[in-house]
Coordinates of C-alpha atoms and ligand atoms in Angstrom, one line a residue:
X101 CA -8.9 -28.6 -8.8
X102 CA -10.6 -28.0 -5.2
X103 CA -13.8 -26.4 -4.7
X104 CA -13.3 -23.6 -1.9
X105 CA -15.6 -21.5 0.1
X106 CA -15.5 -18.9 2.3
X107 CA -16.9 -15.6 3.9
X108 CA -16.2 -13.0 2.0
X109 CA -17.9 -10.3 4.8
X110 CA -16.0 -9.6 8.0
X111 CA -17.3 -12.2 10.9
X112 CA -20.2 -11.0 13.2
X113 CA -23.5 -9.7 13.1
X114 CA -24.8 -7.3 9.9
X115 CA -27.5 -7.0 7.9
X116 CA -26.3 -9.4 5.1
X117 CA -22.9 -11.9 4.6
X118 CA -21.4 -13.1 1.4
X119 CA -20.0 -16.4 1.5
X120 CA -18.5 -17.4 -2.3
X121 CA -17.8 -20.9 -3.5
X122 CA -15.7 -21.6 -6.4
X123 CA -14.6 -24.4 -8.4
X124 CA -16.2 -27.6 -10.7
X125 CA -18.9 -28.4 -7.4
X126 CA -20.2 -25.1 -7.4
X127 CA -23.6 -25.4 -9.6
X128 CA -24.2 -29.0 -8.3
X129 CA -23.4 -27.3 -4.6
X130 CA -26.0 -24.4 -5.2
X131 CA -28.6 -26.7 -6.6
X132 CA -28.4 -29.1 -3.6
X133 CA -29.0 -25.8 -1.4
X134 CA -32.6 -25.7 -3.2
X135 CA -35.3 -27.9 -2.7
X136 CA -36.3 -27.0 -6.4
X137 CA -34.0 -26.0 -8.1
X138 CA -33.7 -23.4 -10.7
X139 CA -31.8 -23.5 -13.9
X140 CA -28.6 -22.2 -13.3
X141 CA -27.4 -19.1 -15.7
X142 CA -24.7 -16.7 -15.9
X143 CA -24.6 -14.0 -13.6
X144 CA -28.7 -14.1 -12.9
X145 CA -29.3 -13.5 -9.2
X146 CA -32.2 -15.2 -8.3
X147 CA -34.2 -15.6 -4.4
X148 CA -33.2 -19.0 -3.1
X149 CA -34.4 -20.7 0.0
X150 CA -31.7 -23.0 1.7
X151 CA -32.0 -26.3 3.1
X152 CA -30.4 -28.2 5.4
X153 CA -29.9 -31.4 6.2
X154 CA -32.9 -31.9 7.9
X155 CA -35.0 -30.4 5.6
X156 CA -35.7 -27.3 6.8
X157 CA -35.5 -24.2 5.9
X158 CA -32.7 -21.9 7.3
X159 CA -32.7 -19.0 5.5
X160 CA -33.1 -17.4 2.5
X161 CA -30.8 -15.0 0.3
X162 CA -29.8 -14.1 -3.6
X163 CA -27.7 -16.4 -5.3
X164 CA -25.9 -15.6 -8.4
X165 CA -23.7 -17.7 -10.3
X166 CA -20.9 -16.3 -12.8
X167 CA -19.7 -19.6 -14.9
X168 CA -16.1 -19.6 -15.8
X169 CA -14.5 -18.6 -17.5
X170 CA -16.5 -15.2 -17.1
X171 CA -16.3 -14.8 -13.5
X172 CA -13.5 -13.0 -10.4
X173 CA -11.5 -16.4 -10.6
X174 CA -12.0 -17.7 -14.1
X175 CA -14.1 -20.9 -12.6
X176 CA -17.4 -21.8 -11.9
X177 CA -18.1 -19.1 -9.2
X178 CA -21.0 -18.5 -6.9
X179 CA -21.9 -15.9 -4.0
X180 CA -24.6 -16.4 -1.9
X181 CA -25.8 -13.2 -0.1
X182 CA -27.7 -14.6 3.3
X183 CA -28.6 -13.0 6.4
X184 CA -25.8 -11.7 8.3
X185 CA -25.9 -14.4 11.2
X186 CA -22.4 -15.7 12.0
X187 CA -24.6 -19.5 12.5
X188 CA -25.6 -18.9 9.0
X189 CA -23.0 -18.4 7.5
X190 CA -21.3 -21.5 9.2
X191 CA -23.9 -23.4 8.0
X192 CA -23.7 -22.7 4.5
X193 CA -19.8 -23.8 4.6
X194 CA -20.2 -27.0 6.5
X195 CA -23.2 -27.8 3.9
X196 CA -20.5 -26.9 1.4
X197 CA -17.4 -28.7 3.2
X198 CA -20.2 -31.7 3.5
X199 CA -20.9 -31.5 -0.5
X200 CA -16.9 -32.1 -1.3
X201 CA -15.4 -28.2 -1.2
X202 CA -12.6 -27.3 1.5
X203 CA -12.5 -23.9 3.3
X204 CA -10.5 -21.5 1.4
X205 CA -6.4 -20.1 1.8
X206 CA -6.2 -16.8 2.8
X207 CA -6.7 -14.8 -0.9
X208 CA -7.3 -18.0 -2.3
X209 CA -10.3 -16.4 -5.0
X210 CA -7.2 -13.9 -6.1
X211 CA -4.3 -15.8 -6.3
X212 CA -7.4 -18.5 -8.7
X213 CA -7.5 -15.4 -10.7
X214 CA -4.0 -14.7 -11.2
X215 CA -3.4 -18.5 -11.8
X216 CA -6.2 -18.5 -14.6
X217 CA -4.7 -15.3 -16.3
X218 CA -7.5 -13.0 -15.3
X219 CA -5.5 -10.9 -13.7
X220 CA -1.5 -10.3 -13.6
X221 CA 0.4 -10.2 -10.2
X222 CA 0.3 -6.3 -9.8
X223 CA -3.1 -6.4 -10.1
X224 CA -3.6 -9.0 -7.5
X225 CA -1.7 -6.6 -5.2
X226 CA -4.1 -3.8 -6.3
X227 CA -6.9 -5.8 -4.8
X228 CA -4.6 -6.6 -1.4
X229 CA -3.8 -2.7 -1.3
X230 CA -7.7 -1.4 -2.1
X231 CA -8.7 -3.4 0.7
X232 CA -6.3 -2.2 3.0
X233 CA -6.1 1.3 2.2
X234 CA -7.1 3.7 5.1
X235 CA -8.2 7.3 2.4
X236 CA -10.2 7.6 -0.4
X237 CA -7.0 9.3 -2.0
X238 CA -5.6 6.3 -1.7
X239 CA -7.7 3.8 -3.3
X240 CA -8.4 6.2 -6.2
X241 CA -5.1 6.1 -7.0
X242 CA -4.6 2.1 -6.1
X243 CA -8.1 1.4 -8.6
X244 CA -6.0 2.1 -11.4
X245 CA -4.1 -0.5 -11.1
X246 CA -6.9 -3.3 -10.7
X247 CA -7.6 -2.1 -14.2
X248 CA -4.0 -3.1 -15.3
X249 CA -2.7 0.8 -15.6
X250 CA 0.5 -0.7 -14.0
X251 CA 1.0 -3.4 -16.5
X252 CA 0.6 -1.5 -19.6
X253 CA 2.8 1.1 -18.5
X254 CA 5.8 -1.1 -17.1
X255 CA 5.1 -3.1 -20.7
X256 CA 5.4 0.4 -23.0
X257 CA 8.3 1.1 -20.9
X258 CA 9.9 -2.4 -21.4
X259 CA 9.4 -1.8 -25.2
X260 CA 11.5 1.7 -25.3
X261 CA 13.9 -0.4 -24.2
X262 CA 13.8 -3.0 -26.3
X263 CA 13.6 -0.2 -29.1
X264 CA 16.9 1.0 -27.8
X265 CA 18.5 -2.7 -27.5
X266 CA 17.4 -3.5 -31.1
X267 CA 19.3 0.0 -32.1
X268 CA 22.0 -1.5 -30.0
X269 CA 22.2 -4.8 -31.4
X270 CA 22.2 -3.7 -35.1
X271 CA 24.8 -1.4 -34.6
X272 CA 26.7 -4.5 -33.3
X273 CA 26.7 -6.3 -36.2
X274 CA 28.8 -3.8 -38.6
X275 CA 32.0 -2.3 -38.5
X276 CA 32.8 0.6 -36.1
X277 CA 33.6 3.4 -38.7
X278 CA 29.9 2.3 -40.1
X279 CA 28.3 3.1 -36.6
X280 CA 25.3 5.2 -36.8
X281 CA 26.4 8.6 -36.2
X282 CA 25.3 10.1 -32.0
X283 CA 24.8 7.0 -31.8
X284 CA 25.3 6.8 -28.0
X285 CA 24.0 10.2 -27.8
X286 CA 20.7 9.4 -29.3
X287 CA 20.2 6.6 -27.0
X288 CA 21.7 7.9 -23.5
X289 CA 18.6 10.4 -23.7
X290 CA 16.5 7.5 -24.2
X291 CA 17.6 6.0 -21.4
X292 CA 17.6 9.1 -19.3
X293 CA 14.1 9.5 -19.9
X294 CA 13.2 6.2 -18.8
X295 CA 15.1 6.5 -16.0
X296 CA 13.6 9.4 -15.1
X297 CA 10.3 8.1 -15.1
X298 CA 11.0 5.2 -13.0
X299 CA 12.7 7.6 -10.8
X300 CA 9.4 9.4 -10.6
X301 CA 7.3 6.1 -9.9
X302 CA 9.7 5.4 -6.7
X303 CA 8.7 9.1 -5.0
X304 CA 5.4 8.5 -5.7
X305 CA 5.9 4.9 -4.2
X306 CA 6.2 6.8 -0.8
X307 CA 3.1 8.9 -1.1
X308 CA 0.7 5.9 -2.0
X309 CA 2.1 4.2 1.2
X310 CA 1.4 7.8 3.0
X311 CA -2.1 7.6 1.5
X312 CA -2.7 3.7 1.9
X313 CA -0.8 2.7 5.2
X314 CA -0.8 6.3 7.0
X315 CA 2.1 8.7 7.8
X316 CA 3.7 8.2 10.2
X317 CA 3.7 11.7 12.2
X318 CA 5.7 12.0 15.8
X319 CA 5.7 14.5 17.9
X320 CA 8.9 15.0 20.1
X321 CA 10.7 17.3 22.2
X322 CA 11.8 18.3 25.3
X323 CA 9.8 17.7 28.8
X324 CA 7.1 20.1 29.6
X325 CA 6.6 21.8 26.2
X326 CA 3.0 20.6 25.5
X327 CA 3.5 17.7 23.3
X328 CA 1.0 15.4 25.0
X329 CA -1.7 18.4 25.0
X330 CA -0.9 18.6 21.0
X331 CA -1.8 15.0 20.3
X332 CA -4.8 15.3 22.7
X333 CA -5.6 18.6 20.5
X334 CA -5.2 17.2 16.9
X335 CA -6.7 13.5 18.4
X336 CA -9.7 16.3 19.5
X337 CA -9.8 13.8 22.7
X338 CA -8.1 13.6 26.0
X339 CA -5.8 10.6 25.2
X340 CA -2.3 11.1 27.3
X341 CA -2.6 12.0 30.4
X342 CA -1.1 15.9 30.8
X343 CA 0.6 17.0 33.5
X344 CA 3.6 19.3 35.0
X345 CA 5.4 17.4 36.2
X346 CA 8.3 15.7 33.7
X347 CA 8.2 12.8 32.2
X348 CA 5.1 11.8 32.6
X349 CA 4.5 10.2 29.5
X350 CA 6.7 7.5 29.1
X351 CA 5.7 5.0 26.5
X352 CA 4.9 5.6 22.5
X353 CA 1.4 6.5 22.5
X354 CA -0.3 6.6 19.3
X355 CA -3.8 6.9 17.0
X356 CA -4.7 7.9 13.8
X357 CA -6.3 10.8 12.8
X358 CA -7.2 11.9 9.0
X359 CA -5.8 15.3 8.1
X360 CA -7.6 16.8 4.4
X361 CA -7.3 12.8 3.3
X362 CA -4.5 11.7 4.6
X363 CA -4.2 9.1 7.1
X364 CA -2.2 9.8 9.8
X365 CA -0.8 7.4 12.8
X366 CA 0.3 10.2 14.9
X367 CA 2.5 9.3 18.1
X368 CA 3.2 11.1 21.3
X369 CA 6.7 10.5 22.6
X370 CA 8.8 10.7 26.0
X371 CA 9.8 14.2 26.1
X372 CA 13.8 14.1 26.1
X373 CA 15.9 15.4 29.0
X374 CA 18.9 13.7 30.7
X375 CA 17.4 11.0 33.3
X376 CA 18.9 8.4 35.8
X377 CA 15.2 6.7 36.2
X378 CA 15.8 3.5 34.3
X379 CA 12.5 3.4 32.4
X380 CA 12.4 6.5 31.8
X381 CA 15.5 6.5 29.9
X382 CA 14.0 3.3 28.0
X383 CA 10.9 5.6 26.9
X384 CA 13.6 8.2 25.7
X385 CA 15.5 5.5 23.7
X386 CA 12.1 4.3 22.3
X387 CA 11.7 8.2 20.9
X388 CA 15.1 8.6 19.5
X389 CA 14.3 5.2 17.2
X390 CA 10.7 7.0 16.5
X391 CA 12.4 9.7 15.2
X392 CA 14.8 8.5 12.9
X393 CA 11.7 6.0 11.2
X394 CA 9.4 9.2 11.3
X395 CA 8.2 10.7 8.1
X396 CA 7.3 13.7 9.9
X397 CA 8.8 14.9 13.3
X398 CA 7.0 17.8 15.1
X399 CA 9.5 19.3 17.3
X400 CA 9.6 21.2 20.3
X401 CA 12.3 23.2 19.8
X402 CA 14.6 25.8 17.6
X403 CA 15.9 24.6 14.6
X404 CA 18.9 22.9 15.0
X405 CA 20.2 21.1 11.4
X406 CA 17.7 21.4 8.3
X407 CA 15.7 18.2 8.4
X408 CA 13.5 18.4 6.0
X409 CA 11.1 16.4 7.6
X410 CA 11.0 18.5 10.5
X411 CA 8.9 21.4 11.8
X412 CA 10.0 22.9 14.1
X413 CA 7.8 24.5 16.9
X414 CA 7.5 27.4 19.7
X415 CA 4.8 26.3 22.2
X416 CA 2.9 28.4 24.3
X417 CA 2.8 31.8 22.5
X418 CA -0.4 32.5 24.8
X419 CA 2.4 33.4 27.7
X420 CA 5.4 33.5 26.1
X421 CA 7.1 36.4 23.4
X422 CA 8.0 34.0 20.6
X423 CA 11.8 35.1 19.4
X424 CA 11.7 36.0 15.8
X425 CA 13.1 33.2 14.1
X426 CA 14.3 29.3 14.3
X427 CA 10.9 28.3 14.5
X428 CA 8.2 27.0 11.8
X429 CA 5.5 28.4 13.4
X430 CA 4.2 29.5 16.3
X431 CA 1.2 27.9 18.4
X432 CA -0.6 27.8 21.6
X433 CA -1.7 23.9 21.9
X434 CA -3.5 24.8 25.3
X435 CA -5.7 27.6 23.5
X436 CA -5.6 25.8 20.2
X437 CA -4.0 28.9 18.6
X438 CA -2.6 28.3 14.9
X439 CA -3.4 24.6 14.8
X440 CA -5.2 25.0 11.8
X441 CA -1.9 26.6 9.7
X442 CA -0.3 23.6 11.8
X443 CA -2.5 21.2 9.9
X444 CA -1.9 22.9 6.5
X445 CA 2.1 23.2 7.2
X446 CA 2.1 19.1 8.1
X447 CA -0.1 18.1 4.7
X448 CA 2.4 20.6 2.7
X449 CA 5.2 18.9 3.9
X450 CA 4.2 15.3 4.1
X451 CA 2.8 15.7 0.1
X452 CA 6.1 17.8 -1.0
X453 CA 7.6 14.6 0.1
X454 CA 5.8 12.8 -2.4
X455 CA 5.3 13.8 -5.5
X456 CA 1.9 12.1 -7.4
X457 CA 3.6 9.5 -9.4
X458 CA 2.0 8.8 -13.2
X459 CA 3.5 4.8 -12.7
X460 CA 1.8 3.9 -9.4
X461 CA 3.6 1.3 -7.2
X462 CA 1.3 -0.8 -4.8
X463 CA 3.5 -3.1 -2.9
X464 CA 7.1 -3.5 -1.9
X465 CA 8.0 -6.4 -4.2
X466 CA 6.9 -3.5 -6.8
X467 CA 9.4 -1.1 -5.8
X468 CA 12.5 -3.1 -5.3
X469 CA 11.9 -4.5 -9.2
X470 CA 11.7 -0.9 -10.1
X471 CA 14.3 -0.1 -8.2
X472 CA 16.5 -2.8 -9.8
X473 CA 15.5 -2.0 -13.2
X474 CA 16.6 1.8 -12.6
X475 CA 20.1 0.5 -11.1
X476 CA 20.6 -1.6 -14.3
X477 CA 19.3 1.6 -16.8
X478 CA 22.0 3.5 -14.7
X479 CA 24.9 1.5 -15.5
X480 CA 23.8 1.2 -19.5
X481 CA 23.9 4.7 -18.9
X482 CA 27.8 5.1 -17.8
X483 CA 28.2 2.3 -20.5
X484 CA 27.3 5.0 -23.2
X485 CA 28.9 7.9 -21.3
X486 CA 32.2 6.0 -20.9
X487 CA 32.0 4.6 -24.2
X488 CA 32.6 1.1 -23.3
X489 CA 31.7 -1.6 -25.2
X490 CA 28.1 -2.2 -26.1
X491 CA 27.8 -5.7 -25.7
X492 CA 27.8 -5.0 -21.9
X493 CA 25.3 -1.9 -22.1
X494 CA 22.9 -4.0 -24.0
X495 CA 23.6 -6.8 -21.0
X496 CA 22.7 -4.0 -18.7
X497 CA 19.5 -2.8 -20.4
X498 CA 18.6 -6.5 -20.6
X499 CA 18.8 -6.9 -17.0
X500 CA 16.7 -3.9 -16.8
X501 CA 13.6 -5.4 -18.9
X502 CA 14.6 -8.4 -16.1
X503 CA 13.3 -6.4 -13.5
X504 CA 10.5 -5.0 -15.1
X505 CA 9.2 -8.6 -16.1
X506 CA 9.1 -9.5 -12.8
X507 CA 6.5 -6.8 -11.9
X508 CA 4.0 -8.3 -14.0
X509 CA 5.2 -11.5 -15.3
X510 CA 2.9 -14.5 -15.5
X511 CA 5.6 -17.0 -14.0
X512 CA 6.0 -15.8 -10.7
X513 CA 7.7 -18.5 -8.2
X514 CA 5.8 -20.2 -5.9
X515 CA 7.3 -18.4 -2.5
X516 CA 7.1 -15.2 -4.0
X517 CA 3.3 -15.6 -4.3
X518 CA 3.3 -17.2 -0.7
X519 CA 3.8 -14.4 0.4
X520 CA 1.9 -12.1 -1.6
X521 CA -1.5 -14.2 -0.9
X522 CA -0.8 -15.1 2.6
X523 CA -1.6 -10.8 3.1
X524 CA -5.1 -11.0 2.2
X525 CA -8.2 -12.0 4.3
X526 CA -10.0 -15.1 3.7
X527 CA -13.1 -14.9 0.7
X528 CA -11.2 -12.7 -1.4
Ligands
GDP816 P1 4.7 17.3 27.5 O1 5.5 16.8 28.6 O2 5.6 17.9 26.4 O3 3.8 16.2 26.9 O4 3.8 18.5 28.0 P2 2.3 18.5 28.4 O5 1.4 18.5 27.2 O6 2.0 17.5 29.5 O7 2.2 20.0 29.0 C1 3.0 20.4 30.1 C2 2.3 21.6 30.8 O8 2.3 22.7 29.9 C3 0.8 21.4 31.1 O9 0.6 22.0 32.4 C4 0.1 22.0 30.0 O10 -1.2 22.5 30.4 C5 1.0 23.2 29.7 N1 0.8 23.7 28.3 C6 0.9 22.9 27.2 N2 0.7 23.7 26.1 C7 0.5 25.0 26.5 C8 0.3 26.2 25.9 O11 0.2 26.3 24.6 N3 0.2 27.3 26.7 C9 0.3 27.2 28.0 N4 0.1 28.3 28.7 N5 0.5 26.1 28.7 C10 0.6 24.9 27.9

C-alpha cells in the first residue's frame, strides 16, 4: 500500500495548514522531518521543528501521530499542523513525495477508511455531505450519520424483513390447509409499516438536500411587477439592475441568502410577456425551465392552478388597492412592506415540503436504493393482497433487503465508489 499526503486546509494564506500523511512510511517520514527525533506514540502531539534538505530549519508546527489501526484511515496516520504558508506546505509534501509517499486522490483518507472497515459507505458520504453542507440545520442532521445512525437503522429494518421472510418461508414448507391463520394479514401490516417508514425517509431526503445544497427559490412573473427590486430586497443589496422599462433583466440572476437556517439560492428571472426581441425571448425560455425545476416559485400574479409550490403575490400595495383574494399575500417590495410575513410564508412552505425524516438520506445513490427497496416492499405487498403465490412475495421482499444492502454494504463496486470519492476535496 502507497503512502499519501496531502493538504487537508483549503490553499492560501491562514494562520495554520494541516497537511496529513498516511500509510507504512509515515513514522519513518515524520522522524526524517526532525533532526532529533522523538519517540513516536499514539495520538501524542508533540512541537517539532522541520528540516529540509539543506539542513535548515523551515518551520515549526505540532505533530501527532494516530498508529493504525486506531486512527481516520485505519493506517499509520500523521497530521502535521504548520504555519499557514502555501510554500510550506509544499514543502512538507515534496519532502514527503521525496521520502517514497505520492500526493493523494481526491477523498483518498475516506475512501482508506471505508476500505479498512472503519467506516461503511453511508458514512463516507456523511463526511462528503458535512463538508459540503451550506446550514448548521443541515449538518446536525447529516452528523448522525457519520456516527452510523443510517446503518443501524437500514440494518433493523432489513431484519423486520427478514423476520417476515422467515414467517414466509416456514409457512412454505407445510400444507395449505395448515397455513398459519391471517397469515397474509399479519404480515401485509408489517410490510406497510416498513414501507411507510421508507416512504418517510424519501420526503425527508428532499429537506436535507434543502438544508445541505440550498432551495432553490425563483422569483417570476410578469414585466414591471417588482421582481428584480424583491431579490435586491431579500439579497438586502442592490444586485439587478431596476428599471421601468420591460425587460430589462434578461438573464438568470442568482445568490444565496439564509432565511431562519435555510439556505437559499434565490434567482431573479426575465419577467414573461410576449416578445419578438430574440434574446429576450431566450431569457423567457430560460425562466419557464427555472420554473418547472423550482422548489419554490414566487409569483407575480393571481392564482391561476393550485401549485403547491407557489405563492402567489400582489406587488405594490403602497399605490395600489389589493383585490380581496387570489393572492398569498400582499407586499410593497419598494417600501419593504410585509417582507417579513414573506419570509415566514417561504420557510412554511419550503419545510411543509419536507417533513424531518427519522432515516436520514445523505446522497443520491442513497435515495434510489431506498427507493428500490420501497418499489420491491410494494409489490410483496399486492403479492399478499392478491393472494398470489408466496414464493414470489418472498422473491420480492428479497429484492427489497437487495436494495437496502447496497446502502451500507461492505462490497461496493469499484465505479460506484469512483464516483462517490471523486466528490470530495483532496486531504480528506
Ligand atoms: P421587474 O421587471 O419585475 O424586475 O420589476 P422591477 O423590480 O424592475 O420594478 C419595476 C418598477 O416598479 C420600478 O420602477 C420599481 O421601482 C417599481 N416597483 C417595484 N416594486 C414596487 C412597489 O412595491 N411599489 C411601487 N410603488 N413601485 C414598485
Amino acid at each position: 500500500m502507497d503512502t499519501v499526503v496531502a493538504c487537508s486546509t483549503p490553499f492560501g494564506s491562514s494562520a495554520l495548514s494541516v497537511v496529513r500523511v498516511s500509510g507504512p512510511k509515515t513514522k519513518s517520514f515524520i522522524l526524517s522531518l526532525q533532526k532529533k527525533p522523538k519517540k513516536i506514540k499514539h495520538n501524542s502531539p508533540f512541537l517539532a521543528s522541520f528540516f529540509d534538505e539543506d539542513g535548515a530549519v523551515f518551520d515549526e508546527g505540532i505533530i501527532n501521530v494516530f498508529l493504525g489501526p486506531s486512527s481516520y484511515t485505519g493506517e499509520d496516520l500523521a497530521e502535521i499542523s504548520c504555519h499557514g504558508n502555501p510554500i510550506i506546505v509544499d514543502r512538507l509534501i515534496s519532502l514527503a513525495c521525496a521520502f517514497g509517499c505520492r500526493l493523494a486522490e481526491p477523498g483518498e483518507f475516506t475512501k482508506r477508511a471505508y476500505l479498512n472497515d472503519k467506516v461503511d459507505i453511508s458514512q463516507a458520504e456523511a463526511v462528503a455531505s458535512l463538508i459540503s453542507s451550506r446550514s448548521l440545520d443541515g449538518t446536525k442532521l447529516t452528523y448522525k450519520n457519520l456516527g452510523g445512525e443510517l446503518s443501524a437503522k437500514v440494518s433493523s429494518i432489513k431484519k423486520e424483513i427478514i423476520s417476515v421472510v422467515g414467517e414466509l418461508e416456514f409457512n412454505l414448507d407445510i400444507s395449505e390447509e395448515d397455513l398459519q391463520p391471517n397469515l397474509f394479514k399479519v404480515c401485509s401490516q408489517k410490510i406497510l409499516l416498513l414501507k411507510d417508514g421508507l416512504d418517510l425517509a424519501l420526503k425527508g431526503y428532499k429537506k436535507t438536500n434543502l438544508l445541505n445544497l440550498g432551495a432553490n427559490v425563483v422569483i417570476a412573473g410578469p414585466t414591471n411587477a417588482g421582481k428584480s427590486t424583491l431579490f435586491n430586497l431579500l439579497l438586502e443589496e442592490e444586485r439587478a439592475i431596476i428599471s421601468k422599462t420591460p425587460g430589462t433583466t434578461r438573464d438568470v440572476l442568482q445568490d444565496t441568502i439564509n432565511i431562519e437556517g435555510m439556505p437559499i439560492v434565490l434567482k431573479d428571472t426575465a419577467g414573461i410577456r410576449k416578445t419578438k426581441n430574440k434574446i429576450e425571448k431566450a431569457g423567457i425560455n430560460k425562466t419557464e425551465k427555472e420554473m418547472a425545476a423550482a422548489d419554490l416559485v414566487l409569483f407575480f400574479g393571481k392564482k391561476q392552478k393550485t401549485e403547491n409550490n407557489y405563492i402567489y403575490i400582489f406587488n405594490k400595495a403602497d399605490i395600489k388597492a389589493p383585490p380581496s383574494s387570489g393572492y398569498d399575500i400582499k407586499i410593497s417590495a419598494l417600501k419593504g412592506k410585509n417582507i417579513k410575513k414573506l419570509k415566514k410564508l417561504i420557510i412554511k412552505r419550503l419545510s411543509k415540503e419536507a417533513a424531518t425524516p427519522s432515516l436520514v438520506l445523505t446522497s443520491k445513490r442513497q435515495a434510489e436504493n431506498i427507493f428500490l427497496s420501497k418499489k420491491s416492499l410494494e409489490k410483496a405487498l399486492e403479492g399478499l393482497f392478491l393472494e398470489t403465490s408466496l414464493e414470489l412475495v418472498v422473491e420480492d421482499l428479497n429484492s427489497s433487503i437487495v436494495s437496502l444492502d447496497k446502502i451500507t454494504e461492505k462490497t461496493t463496486k469499484e465505479d460506484i465508489l469512483s464516483s462517490i470519492f471523486s466528490s470530495f476535496c483532496v486531504g480528506k
